[in-house]
mmCIF file of C-alpha atoms in Angstrom:
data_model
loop_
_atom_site.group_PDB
_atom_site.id
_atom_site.type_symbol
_atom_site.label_atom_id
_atom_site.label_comp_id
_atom_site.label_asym_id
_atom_site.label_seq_id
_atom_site.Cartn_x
_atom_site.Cartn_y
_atom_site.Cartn_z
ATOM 1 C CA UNK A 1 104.354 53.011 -9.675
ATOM 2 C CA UNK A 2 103.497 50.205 -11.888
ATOM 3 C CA UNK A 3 99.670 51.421 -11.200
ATOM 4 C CA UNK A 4 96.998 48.571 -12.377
ATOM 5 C CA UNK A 5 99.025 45.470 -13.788
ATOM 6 C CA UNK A 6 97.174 42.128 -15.374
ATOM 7 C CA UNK A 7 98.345 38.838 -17.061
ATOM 8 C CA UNK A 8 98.336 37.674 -19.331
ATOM 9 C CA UNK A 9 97.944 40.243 -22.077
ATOM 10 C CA UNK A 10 96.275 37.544 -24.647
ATOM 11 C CA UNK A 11 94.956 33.889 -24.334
ATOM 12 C CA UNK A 12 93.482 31.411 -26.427
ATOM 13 C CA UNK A 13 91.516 29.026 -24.798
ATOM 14 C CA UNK A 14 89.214 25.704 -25.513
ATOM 15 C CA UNK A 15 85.890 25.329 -24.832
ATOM 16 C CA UNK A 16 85.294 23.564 -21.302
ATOM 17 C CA UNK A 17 88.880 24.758 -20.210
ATOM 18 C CA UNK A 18 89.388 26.829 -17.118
ATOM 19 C CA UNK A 19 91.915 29.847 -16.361
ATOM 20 C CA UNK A 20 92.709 32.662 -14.150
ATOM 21 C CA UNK A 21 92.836 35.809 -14.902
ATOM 22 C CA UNK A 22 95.046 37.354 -12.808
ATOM 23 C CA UNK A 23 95.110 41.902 -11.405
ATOM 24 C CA UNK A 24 97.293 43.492 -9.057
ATOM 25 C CA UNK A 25 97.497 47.220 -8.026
ATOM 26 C CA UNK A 26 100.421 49.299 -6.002
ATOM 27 C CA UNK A 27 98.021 52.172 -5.067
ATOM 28 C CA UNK A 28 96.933 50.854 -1.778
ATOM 29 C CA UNK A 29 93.175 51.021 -3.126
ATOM 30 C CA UNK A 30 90.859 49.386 -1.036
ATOM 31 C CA UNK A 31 88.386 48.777 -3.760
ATOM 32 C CA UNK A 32 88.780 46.692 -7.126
ATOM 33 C CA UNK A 33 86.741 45.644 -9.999
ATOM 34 C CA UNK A 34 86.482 43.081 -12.900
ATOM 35 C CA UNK A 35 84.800 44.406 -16.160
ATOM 36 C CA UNK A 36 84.481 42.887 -19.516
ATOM 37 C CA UNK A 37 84.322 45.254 -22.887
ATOM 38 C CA UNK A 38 82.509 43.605 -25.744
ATOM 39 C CA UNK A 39 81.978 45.936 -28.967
ATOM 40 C CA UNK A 40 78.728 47.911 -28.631
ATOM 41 C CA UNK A 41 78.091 46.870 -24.801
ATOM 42 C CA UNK A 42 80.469 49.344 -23.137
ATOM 43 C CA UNK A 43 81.958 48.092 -19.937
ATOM 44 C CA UNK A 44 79.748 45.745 -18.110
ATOM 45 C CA UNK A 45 80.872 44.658 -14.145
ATOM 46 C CA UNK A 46 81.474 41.529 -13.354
ATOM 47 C CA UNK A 47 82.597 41.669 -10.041
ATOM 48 C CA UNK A 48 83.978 43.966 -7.370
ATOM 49 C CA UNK A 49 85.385 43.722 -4.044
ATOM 50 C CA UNK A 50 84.487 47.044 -2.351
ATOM 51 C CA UNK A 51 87.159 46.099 -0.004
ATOM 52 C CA UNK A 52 89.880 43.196 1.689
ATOM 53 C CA UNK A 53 88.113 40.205 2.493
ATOM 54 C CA UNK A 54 84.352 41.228 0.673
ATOM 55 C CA UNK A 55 83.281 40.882 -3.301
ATOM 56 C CA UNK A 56 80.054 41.008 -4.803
ATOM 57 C CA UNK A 57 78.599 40.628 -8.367
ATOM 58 C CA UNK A 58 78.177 42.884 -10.934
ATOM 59 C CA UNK A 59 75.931 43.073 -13.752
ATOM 60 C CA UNK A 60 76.990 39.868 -15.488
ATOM 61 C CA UNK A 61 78.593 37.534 -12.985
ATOM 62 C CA UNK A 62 77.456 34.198 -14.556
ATOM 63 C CA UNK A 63 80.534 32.261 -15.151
ATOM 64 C CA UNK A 64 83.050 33.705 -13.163
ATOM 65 C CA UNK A 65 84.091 33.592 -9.535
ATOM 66 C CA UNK A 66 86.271 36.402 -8.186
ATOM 67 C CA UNK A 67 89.052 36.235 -5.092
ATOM 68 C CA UNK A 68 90.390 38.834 -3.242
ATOM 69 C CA UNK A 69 93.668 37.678 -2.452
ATOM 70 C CA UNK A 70 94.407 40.323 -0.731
ATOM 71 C CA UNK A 71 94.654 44.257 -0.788
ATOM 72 C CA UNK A 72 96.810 44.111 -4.052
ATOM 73 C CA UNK A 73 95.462 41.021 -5.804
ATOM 74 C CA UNK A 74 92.100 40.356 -7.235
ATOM 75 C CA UNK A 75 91.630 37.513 -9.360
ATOM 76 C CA UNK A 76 88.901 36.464 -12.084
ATOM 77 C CA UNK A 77 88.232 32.713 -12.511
ATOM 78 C CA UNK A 78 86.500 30.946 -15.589
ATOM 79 C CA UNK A 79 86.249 27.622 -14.446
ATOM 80 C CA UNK A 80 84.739 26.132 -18.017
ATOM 81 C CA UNK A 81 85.374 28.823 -20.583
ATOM 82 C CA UNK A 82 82.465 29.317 -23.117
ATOM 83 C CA UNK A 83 82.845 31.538 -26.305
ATOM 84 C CA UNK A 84 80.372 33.830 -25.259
ATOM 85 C CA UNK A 85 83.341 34.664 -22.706
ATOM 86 C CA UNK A 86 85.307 35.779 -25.964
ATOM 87 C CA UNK A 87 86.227 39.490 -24.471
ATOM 88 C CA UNK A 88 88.836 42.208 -23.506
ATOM 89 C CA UNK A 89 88.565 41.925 -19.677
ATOM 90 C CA UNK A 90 89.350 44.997 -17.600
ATOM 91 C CA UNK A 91 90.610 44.560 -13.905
ATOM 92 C CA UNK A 92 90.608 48.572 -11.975
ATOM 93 C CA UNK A 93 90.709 49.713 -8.916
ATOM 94 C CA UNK A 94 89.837 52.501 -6.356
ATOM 95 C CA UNK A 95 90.250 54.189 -3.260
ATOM 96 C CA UNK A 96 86.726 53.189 -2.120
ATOM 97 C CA UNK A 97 83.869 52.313 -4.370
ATOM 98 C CA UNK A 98 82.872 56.249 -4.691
ATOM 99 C CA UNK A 99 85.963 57.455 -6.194
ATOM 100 C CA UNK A 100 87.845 57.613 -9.470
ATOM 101 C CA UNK A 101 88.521 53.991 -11.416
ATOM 102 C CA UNK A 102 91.722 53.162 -12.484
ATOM 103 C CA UNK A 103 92.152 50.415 -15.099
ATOM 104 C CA UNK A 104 94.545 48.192 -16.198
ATOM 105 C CA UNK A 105 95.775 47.468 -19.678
ATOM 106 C CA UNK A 106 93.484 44.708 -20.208
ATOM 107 C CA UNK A 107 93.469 40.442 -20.978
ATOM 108 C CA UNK A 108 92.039 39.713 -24.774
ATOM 109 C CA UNK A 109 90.253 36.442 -23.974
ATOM 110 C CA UNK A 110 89.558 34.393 -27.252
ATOM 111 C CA UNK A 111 87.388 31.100 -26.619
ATOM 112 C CA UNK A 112 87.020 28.648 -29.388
ATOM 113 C CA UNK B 1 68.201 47.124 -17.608
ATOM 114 C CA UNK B 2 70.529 50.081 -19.165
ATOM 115 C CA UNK B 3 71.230 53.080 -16.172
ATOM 116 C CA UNK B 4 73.372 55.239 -18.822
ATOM 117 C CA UNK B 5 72.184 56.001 -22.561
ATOM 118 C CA UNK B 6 74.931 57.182 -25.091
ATOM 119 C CA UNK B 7 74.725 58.792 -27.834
ATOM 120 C CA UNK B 8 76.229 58.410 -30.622
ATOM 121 C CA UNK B 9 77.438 55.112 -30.816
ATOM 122 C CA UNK B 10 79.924 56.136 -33.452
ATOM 123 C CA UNK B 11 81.092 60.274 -34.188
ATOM 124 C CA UNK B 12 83.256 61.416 -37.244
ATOM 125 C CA UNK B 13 84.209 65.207 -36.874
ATOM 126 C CA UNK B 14 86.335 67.570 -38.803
ATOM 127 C CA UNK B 15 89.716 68.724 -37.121
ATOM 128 C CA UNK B 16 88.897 71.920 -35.151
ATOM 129 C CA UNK B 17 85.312 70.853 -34.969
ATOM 130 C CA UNK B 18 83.932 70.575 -31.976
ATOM 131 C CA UNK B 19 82.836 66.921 -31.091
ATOM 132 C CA UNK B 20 80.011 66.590 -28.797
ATOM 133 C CA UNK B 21 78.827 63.549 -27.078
ATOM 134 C CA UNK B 22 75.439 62.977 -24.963
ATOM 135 C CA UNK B 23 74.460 60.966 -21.860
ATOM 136 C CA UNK B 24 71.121 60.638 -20.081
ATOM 137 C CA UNK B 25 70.221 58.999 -17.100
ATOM 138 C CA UNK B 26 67.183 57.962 -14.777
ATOM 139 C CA UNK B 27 68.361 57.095 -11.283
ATOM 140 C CA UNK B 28 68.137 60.590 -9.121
ATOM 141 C CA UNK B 29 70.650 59.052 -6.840
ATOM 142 C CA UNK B 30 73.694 59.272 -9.062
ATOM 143 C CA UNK B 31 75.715 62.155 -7.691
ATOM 144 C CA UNK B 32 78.748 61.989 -9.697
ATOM 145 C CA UNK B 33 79.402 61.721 -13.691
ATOM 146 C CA UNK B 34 82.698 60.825 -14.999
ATOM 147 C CA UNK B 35 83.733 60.654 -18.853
ATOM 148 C CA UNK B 36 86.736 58.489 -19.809
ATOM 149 C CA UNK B 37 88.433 58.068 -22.563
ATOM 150 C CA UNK B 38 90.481 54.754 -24.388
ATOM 151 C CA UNK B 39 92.585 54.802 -26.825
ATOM 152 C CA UNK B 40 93.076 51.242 -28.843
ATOM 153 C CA UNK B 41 94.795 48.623 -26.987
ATOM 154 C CA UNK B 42 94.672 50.555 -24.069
ATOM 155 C CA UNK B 43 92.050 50.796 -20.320
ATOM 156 C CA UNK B 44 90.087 53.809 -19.735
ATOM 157 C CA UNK B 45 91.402 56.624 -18.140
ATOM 158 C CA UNK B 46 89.425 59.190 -16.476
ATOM 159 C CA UNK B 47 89.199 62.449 -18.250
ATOM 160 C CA UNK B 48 87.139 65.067 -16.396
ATOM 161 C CA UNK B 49 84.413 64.192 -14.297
ATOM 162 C CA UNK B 50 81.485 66.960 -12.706
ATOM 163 C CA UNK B 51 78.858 66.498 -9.655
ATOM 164 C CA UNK B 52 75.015 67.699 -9.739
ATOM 165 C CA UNK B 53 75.579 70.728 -7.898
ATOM 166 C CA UNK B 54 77.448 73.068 -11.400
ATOM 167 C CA UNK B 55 76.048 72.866 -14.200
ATOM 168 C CA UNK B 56 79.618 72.912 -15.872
ATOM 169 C CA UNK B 57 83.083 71.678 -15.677
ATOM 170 C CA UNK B 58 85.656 73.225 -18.336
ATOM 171 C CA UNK B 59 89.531 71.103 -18.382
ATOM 172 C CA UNK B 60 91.298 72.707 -21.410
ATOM 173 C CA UNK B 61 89.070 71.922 -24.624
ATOM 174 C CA UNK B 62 86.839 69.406 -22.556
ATOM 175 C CA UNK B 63 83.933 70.554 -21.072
ATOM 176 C CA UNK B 64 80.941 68.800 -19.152
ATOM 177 C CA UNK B 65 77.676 70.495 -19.966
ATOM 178 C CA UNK B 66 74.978 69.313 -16.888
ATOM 179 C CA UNK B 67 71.640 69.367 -16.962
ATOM 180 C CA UNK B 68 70.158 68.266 -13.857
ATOM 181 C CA UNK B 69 66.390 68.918 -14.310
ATOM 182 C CA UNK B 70 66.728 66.971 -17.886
ATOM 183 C CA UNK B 71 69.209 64.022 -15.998
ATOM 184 C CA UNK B 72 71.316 64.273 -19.316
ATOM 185 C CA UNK B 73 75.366 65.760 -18.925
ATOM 186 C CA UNK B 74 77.386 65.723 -22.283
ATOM 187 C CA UNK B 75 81.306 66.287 -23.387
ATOM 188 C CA UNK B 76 82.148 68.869 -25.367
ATOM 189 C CA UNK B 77 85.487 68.584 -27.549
ATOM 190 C CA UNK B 78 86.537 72.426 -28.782
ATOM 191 C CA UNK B 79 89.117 72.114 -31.712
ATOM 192 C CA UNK B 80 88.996 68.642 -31.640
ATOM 193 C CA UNK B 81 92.182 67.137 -33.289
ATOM 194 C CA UNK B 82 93.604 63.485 -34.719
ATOM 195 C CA UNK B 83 94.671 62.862 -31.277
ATOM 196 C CA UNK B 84 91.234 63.166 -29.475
ATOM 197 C CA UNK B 85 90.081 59.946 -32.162
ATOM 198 C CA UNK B 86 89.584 57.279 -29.156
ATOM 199 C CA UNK B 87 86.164 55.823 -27.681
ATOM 200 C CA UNK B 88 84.692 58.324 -24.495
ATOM 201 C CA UNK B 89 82.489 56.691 -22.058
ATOM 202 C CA UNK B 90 80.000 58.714 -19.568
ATOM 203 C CA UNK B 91 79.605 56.752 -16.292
ATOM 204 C CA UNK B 92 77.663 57.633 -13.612
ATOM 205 C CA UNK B 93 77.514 56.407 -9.799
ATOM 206 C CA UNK B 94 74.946 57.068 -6.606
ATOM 207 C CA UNK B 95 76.270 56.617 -3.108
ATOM 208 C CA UNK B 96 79.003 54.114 -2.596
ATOM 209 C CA UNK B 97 78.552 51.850 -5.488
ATOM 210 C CA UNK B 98 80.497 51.626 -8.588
ATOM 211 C CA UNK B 99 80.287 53.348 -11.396
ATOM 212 C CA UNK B 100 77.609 52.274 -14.267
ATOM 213 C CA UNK B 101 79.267 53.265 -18.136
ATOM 214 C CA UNK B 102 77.366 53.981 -21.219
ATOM 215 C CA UNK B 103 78.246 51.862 -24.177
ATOM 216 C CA UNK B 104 80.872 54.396 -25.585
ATOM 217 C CA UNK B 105 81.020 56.106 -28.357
ATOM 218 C CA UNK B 106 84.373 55.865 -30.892
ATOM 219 C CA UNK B 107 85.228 59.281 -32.349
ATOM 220 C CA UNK B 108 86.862 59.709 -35.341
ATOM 221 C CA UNK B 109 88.769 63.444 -36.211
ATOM 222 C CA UNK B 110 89.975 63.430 -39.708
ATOM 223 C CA UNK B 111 92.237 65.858 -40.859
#
């Protein structure tokens, strides 16, 4: 089991330009979650989708949109990157929303 | 609006010391308080994790101390060693939501 898997590892990307980020999990979880780790904030949640076919926003959502592909694949969307979205993003994911996290390895997301 | 304090933000400790890292919290409706830990270039991974009704949870040298009446829970590190250097985060969660993290705190063991 490949467990919590996300590409790319590293991007560089202009002001104004838009990219996916992309997450995919083997465990069968039904729940999964996009987080971004800036130094000194801790983890803060961007989105989740507490299960197939539903997502809702997290604590700083502005920016993003989120789709649930389906029960593997959720995937994080800047459509016009700003540098205040310079970040390690986190995708994990969960049995339900009440259980233990898993993460993936993370995306370092440089904006200039 | 911050759910979980940690403290401290940063943690330098002796090896065999015993590192010790605190949490507090407001919302009575968290029922479950996980601690993970990342190592550079790496996720979080859960580490040991305790719910309101014991006051303590011992895996190896980890242990989660629980106060419930005081709504603080901290990790305790016994002989901590160069390997335990990462950044531990308390979370806590209520009901069926997800989990909310404190803002970490990177510990450093020197030898």
């Amino acid at each position: 089991n490949a467990g919590v898997t996300q590409t790319p590892k590293f991007q560089v990307l202009k002001t104004g330009q838009s990219m996916t980020l992309q997450c995919a999990q083997d465990m069968n979880h039904n729940s999964m979650y996009w987080y971004r780790q800036d130094p000194g904030m801790g983890l803060r949640l961007i989105y989740y989708s507490a299960s197939e076919g539903t997502t809702d926003k997290g604590e700083v959502p502005n920016g993003y949109n989120v789709s649930r592909l389906n029960k593997r694949e959720f995937s994080l969307r800047l459509e016009s990157a700003a540098p205040s979205q310079t970040s390690v993003y986190f995708c994990a994911s969960s049995e339900v929303p009440s259980e233990t996290q898993y993460f993936g390895p993370g995306t370092r997301l440089l904006v200039l | 609006q911050q759910q979980v304090k940690q403290s401290p933000q940063s943690l330098i400790v002796q090896k065999g010391g015993i590192s010790i890292i605190n949490c507090a919290y407001e919302n009575t409706a968290f029922d479950y308080f996980p601690w993970y830990q990342q190592f550079p270039g790496k996720g979080p991974a859960l580490l040991i994790a305790i719910r309101p009704d014991v006051s303590e949870k011992k895996e190896g040298r980890f242990t989660i101390s629980f106060n419930k009446s005081a709504k603080q829970f901290s990790l305790h590190i016994m002989d901590s060693q160069p390997g335990d250097s990462a950044t531990y985060f308390c979370a806590a969660r209520g009901g069926n939501t997800p989990l909310v993290f404190g803002k970490g705190t990177r510990l450093s063991v020197i030898a």
